[in-house]
Amino acid sequence: MGEAYKLDCDICAYTENIFVGFGLLYMRLESIASFVQDAALKRRIEEFIGNPSTRYDAYDALYVCPVCQAIRNELFIEMESDSSQYKISYACPRCASVMQQEHIENNVPVHLSCPACEKGKLKATFYMDWD
């Protein structure tokens, strides 16, 4: 089951809702392929679907740019078989740097800078479970 959080800056009006964790659609690669919009990623998933040695991990994750602090809430997916492996990575939409995954947990302080004002710190507030 996944969790939803609201990120708020302690200085400016920046706010963002993010969803992290594992949903029911992540239980099979076929269901993941059904909602993925990126054609190249869809093809990669389909390459692994027919292979009985495939193992994978997939969930919604928070990604943060280490350079400009931009935030993306995207699918994490890592697949491995006896003959191939794949791990997704994301480029920052602002500066094209490789984004890093950040973990958020309920009642644990978040040490992220605000992507809007760059001075404030973000606070994560849990508001619901999802599946």
XYZ file of N, CA and C in Angstrom:
393
model
N 0.843 -1.178 0.000
C 0.000 0.000 0.000
C 0.883 1.235 0.000
N 0.422 2.269 -0.677
C 1.169 3.504 -0.755
C 0.653 4.557 0.205
N 1.397 5.630 0.290
C 1.031 6.751 1.145
C 1.083 8.038 0.340
N 0.206 8.972 0.697
C 0.185 10.285 0.061
C 0.605 11.329 1.092
N 1.441 12.270 0.630
C 1.934 13.339 1.478
C 1.734 14.677 0.784
N 1.549 15.698 1.593
C 1.530 17.061 1.082
C 2.841 17.698 1.517
N 3.593 18.226 0.545
C 4.836 18.943 0.832
C 4.533 20.428 0.867
N 4.935 21.106 1.933
C 4.736 22.545 2.079
C 6.041 23.210 2.464
N 6.307 24.355 1.863
C 7.488 25.150 2.195
C 7.196 25.969 3.451
N 8.199 26.077 4.320
C 8.012 26.865 5.547
C 8.218 28.369 5.329
N 8.544 28.787 4.091
C 8.744 30.214 3.818
C 7.772 30.737 2.760
N 7.694 30.057 1.619
C 6.840 30.562 0.528
C 5.561 29.724 0.417
N 4.795 29.949 -0.620
C 3.502 29.282 -0.797
C 3.604 27.957 -1.556
N 4.816 27.459 -1.788
C 4.976 26.208 -2.531
C 4.283 25.056 -1.807
N 3.527 24.279 -2.572
C 2.890 23.070 -2.048
C 2.810 22.043 -3.173
N 2.932 20.774 -2.818
C 2.901 19.696 -3.807
C 2.389 18.436 -3.117
N 1.499 17.721 -3.777
C 1.053 16.420 -3.289
C 1.884 15.344 -3.962
N 2.376 14.395 -3.180
C 3.169 13.295 -3.736
C 2.614 11.968 -3.243
N 2.810 10.958 -4.064
C 2.367 9.604 -3.752
C 3.582 8.690 -3.806
N 3.811 7.962 -2.729
C 4.944 7.050 -2.674
C 4.451 5.667 -2.259
N 5.146 4.655 -2.729
C 4.823 3.307 -2.304
C 4.276 2.429 -3.414
N 3.738 1.323 -3.003
C 3.344 0.215 -3.865
C 1.825 0.146 -3.944
N 1.299 0.149 -5.173
C -0.135 0.008 -5.372
C -0.481 -1.331 -5.993
N -1.757 -1.637 -6.051
C -2.213 -2.914 -6.596
C -1.786 -3.120 -8.049
N -1.705 -2.044 -8.822
C -1.307 -2.167 -10.223
C 0.156 -2.567 -10.399
N 0.922 -2.559 -9.317
C 2.344 -2.886 -9.398
C 2.619 -4.366 -9.171
N 1.573 -5.163 -9.016
C 1.746 -6.581 -8.698
C 2.166 -7.420 -9.901
N 1.964 -6.906 -11.113
C 2.349 -7.628 -12.325
C 2.950 -6.645 -13.319
N 3.976 -7.066 -14.045
C 4.583 -6.199 -15.056
C 3.576 -5.814 -16.132
N 2.662 -6.711 -16.467
C 1.656 -6.412 -17.490
C 0.793 -5.223 -17.074
N 0.426 -5.146 -15.806
C -0.396 -4.017 -15.356
C 0.418 -2.726 -15.311
N 1.696 -2.820 -14.990
C 2.549 -1.624 -15.024
C 2.650 -1.112 -16.462
N 2.875 -2.020 -17.394
C 2.976 -1.632 -18.808
C 1.690 -0.978 -19.290
N 0.552 -1.329 -18.719
C -0.730 -0.769 -19.170
C -0.889 0.707 -18.833
N -0.212 1.207 -17.793
C -0.373 2.621 -17.443
C 0.854 3.477 -17.741
N 1.970 2.874 -18.101
C 3.183 3.637 -18.426
C 2.957 4.413 -19.725
N 3.267 5.697 -19.715
C 3.070 6.558 -20.879
C 4.296 6.600 -21.800
N 5.491 6.471 -21.225
C 6.723 6.560 -21.992
C 6.889 5.314 -22.867
N 6.939 5.511 -24.178
C 6.994 4.390 -25.126
C 8.256 3.543 -24.954
N 9.395 4.174 -24.702
C 10.644 3.422 -24.536
C 10.593 2.558 -23.276
N 10.057 3.090 -22.201
C 9.935 2.312 -20.973
C 8.945 1.167 -21.168
N 7.851 1.427 -21.843
C 6.866 0.379 -22.117
C 7.515 -0.779 -22.891
N 8.339 -0.455 -23.891
C 9.045 -1.490 -24.656
C 9.992 -2.291 -23.769
N 10.714 -1.603 -22.874
C 11.639 -2.297 -21.976
C 10.878 -3.264 -21.065
N 9.760 -2.817 -20.529
C 8.955 -3.683 -19.666
C 8.480 -4.899 -20.444
N 8.016 -4.683 -21.666
C 7.509 -5.786 -22.480
C 8.611 -6.800 -22.810
N 9.864 -6.355 -22.905
C 10.984 -7.267 -23.119
C 11.138 -8.240 -21.946
N 10.852 -7.771 -20.745
C 11.014 -8.593 -19.549
C 9.787 -9.459 -19.259
N 8.623 -9.067 -19.743
C 7.377 -9.771 -19.421
C 7.430 -11.243 -19.790
N 7.907 -11.574 -20.963
C 7.894 -12.955 -21.425
C 8.987 -13.839 -20.858
N 9.885 -13.291 -20.078
C 11.019 -14.052 -19.563
C 10.684 -14.609 -18.176
N 10.640 -15.929 -18.010
C 10.282 -16.512 -16.706
C 11.311 -16.250 -15.603
N 12.523 -15.824 -15.947
C 13.529 -15.544 -14.918
C 13.458 -14.094 -14.412
N 12.522 -13.308 -14.918
C 12.421 -11.890 -14.553
C 12.017 -11.706 -13.098
N 12.750 -10.825 -12.443
C 12.430 -10.342 -11.106
C 12.373 -8.825 -11.199
N 11.480 -8.192 -10.431
C 11.394 -6.734 -10.530
C 10.937 -6.121 -9.210
N 11.160 -4.837 -9.101
C 10.684 -4.030 -7.994
C 10.127 -2.764 -8.623
N 8.942 -2.341 -8.193
C 8.324 -1.139 -8.755
C 7.466 -0.464 -7.696
N 7.519 0.856 -7.665
C 6.712 1.647 -6.731
C 6.805 3.115 -7.133
N 5.913 3.933 -6.606
C 5.987 5.373 -6.822
C 7.016 5.948 -5.860
N 7.827 6.879 -6.358
C 8.915 7.431 -5.554
C 9.031 8.933 -5.759
N 9.710 9.570 -4.827
C 10.021 10.992 -4.909
C 11.459 11.124 -5.378
N 11.668 11.936 -6.419
C 12.999 12.211 -6.945
C 13.296 13.695 -6.776
N 14.539 13.999 -6.384
C 14.963 15.385 -6.160
C 16.255 15.626 -6.915
N 16.337 16.774 -7.570
C 17.557 17.149 -8.276
C 18.587 17.652 -7.261
N 19.799 17.106 -7.264
C 20.824 17.555 -6.323
C 21.381 18.939 -6.654
N 21.114 19.428 -7.870
C 21.640 20.722 -8.295
C 20.652 21.857 -8.024
N 19.417 21.713 -8.524
C 18.459 22.824 -8.424
C 17.258 22.537 -7.525
N 17.210 21.377 -6.903
C 16.168 20.982 -5.964
C 14.791 20.741 -6.589
N 14.704 20.633 -7.915
C 13.425 20.308 -8.558
C 12.945 18.956 -8.043
N 11.637 18.771 -8.031
C 11.030 17.561 -7.500
C 10.189 16.890 -8.573
N 10.286 15.569 -8.634
C 9.433 14.754 -9.517
C 8.895 13.584 -8.707
N 7.649 13.272 -8.918
C 7.013 12.103 -8.299
C 6.775 11.109 -9.428
N 7.606 10.055 -9.490
C 7.606 9.158 -10.642
C 7.684 7.690 -10.220
N 7.478 6.841 -11.211
C 7.602 5.402 -11.036
C 9.069 5.011 -10.873
N 9.375 4.233 -9.841
C 10.661 3.563 -9.748
C 10.429 2.150 -10.266
N 11.301 1.691 -11.152
C 11.226 0.310 -11.608
C 12.633 -0.203 -11.866
N 12.873 -1.402 -11.362
C 14.130 -2.098 -11.588
C 13.763 -3.527 -11.963
N 14.293 -4.007 -13.096
C 13.986 -5.348 -13.580
C 15.292 -6.078 -13.850
N 15.264 -7.385 -13.592
C 16.449 -8.199 -13.822
C 16.006 -9.594 -14.246
N 16.701 -10.134 -15.225
C 16.482 -11.515 -15.646
C 17.849 -12.170 -15.772
N 17.859 -13.419 -16.191
C 19.145 -14.110 -16.370
C 19.982 -13.472 -17.476
N 19.337 -12.765 -18.396
C 20.062 -12.224 -19.548
C 20.094 -10.698 -19.640
N 19.359 -9.998 -18.780
C 19.280 -8.542 -18.923
C 18.942 -7.887 -17.583
N 19.238 -6.587 -17.515
C 18.839 -5.814 -16.340
C 18.530 -4.389 -16.748
N 17.679 -3.734 -15.949
C 17.270 -2.363 -16.244
C 16.895 -1.681 -14.933
N 17.330 -0.432 -14.776
C 16.931 0.398 -13.640
C 16.646 1.792 -14.180
N 15.475 2.307 -13.868
C 15.076 3.605 -14.407
C 15.872 4.732 -13.756
N 16.094 5.792 -14.515
C 16.671 7.019 -13.969
C 15.962 8.185 -14.634
N 15.959 9.312 -13.949
C 15.266 10.494 -14.453
C 16.213 11.677 -14.530
N 16.054 12.460 -15.591
C 16.798 13.713 -15.746
C 15.925 14.843 -15.210
N 16.549 15.790 -14.571
C 15.838 16.953 -14.044
C 15.214 17.732 -15.201
N 13.941 18.113 -15.088
C 13.313 18.889 -16.148
C 13.856 20.319 -16.260
N 14.506 20.810 -15.218
C 15.059 22.166 -15.230
C 16.490 22.216 -15.751
N 17.362 21.328 -15.219
C 18.790 21.460 -15.520
C 19.418 20.199 -16.114
N 18.632 19.153 -16.302
C 19.057 17.893 -16.925
C 20.021 17.059 -16.081
N 20.232 17.418 -14.816
C 21.052 16.588 -13.931
C 20.306 15.293 -13.615
N 21.039 14.270 -13.242
C 20.412 13.011 -12.839
C 19.786 13.206 -11.453
N 18.503 12.883 -11.351
C 17.785 13.072 -10.096
C 18.047 11.901 -9.155
N 17.952 12.185 -7.852
C 18.184 11.174 -6.831
C 16.880 10.876 -6.099
N 16.705 9.616 -5.763
C 15.501 9.224 -5.051
C 15.617 9.633 -3.585
N 14.530 10.191 -3.044
C 14.459 10.572 -1.634
C 13.337 9.770 -0.987
N 13.561 9.317 0.216
C 12.542 8.550 0.930
C 11.817 9.459 1.915
N 10.514 9.292 1.970
C 9.687 10.043 2.903
C 8.915 9.036 3.735
N 8.880 9.281 5.029
C 8.144 8.414 5.931
C 7.289 9.269 6.854
N 6.223 8.671 7.332
C 5.331 9.354 8.252
C 6.071 9.671 9.558
N 5.931 10.895 10.029
C 6.524 11.370 11.288
C 8.046 11.389 11.287
N 8.662 11.461 10.116
C 10.113 11.591 10.017
C 10.403 12.926 9.324
N 11.261 13.777 9.910
C 11.540 15.081 9.291
C 12.108 14.933 7.876
N 11.695 15.853 7.011
C 12.169 15.893 5.633
C 13.210 16.994 5.537
N 14.341 16.699 4.921
C 15.405 17.691 4.805
C 15.581 18.085 3.346
N 14.497 18.561 2.754
C 14.522 18.980 1.356
C 14.371 20.484 1.277
N 15.120 21.094 0.373
C 14.977 22.525 0.135
C 13.813 22.764 -0.814
N 13.200 23.902 -0.677
C 12.071 24.260 -1.534
C 12.552 24.489 -2.965
N 11.923 23.833 -3.944
C 12.329 24.039 -5.335
C 11.878 25.394 -5.886
N 10.943 26.053 -5.218
C 10.447 27.342 -5.704
C 11.305 28.505 -5.201
N 11.446 28.644 -3.887
C 12.196 29.785 -3.337
C 13.651 29.441 -3.013
N 13.977 28.162 -2.925
C 15.320 27.661 -2.641
C 15.849 28.040 -1.261
N 15.035 28.730 -0.460
C 15.467 29.123 0.882
C 14.752 28.328 1.964
N 13.517 27.984 1.694
C 12.711 27.281 2.687
C 12.984 25.794 2.729
N 12.511 25.173 3.776
C 12.580 23.724 3.936
C 11.167 23.167 3.760
N 11.097 21.987 3.178
C 9.802 21.358 2.954
C 9.413 20.496 4.143
N 8.131 20.552 4.464
C 7.562 19.705 5.504
C 6.595 18.753 4.822
N 6.689 17.459 5.126
C 5.794 16.457 4.557
C 4.729 16.096 5.583
N 3.474 16.188 5.161
C 2.354 15.839 6.022
C 1.587 14.694 5.382
N 1.507 13.567 6.065
C 0.759 12.411 5.585
C -0.723 12.768 5.560
N -1.432 12.386 4.448
C -2.874 12.633 4.440
C -3.723 11.468 4.002
N -3.141 10.379 3.450
C -3.968 9.212 3.154
C -3.125 8.032 2.696
N -3.709 6.849 2.847
C -3.162 5.632 2.251
C -3.830 5.447 0.912
N -3.139 4.819 -0.020
C -3.732 4.511 -1.328
C -3.298 3.125 -1.762
N -4.048 2.558 -2.664
C -3.677 1.257 -3.227
C -4.112 1.238 -4.650
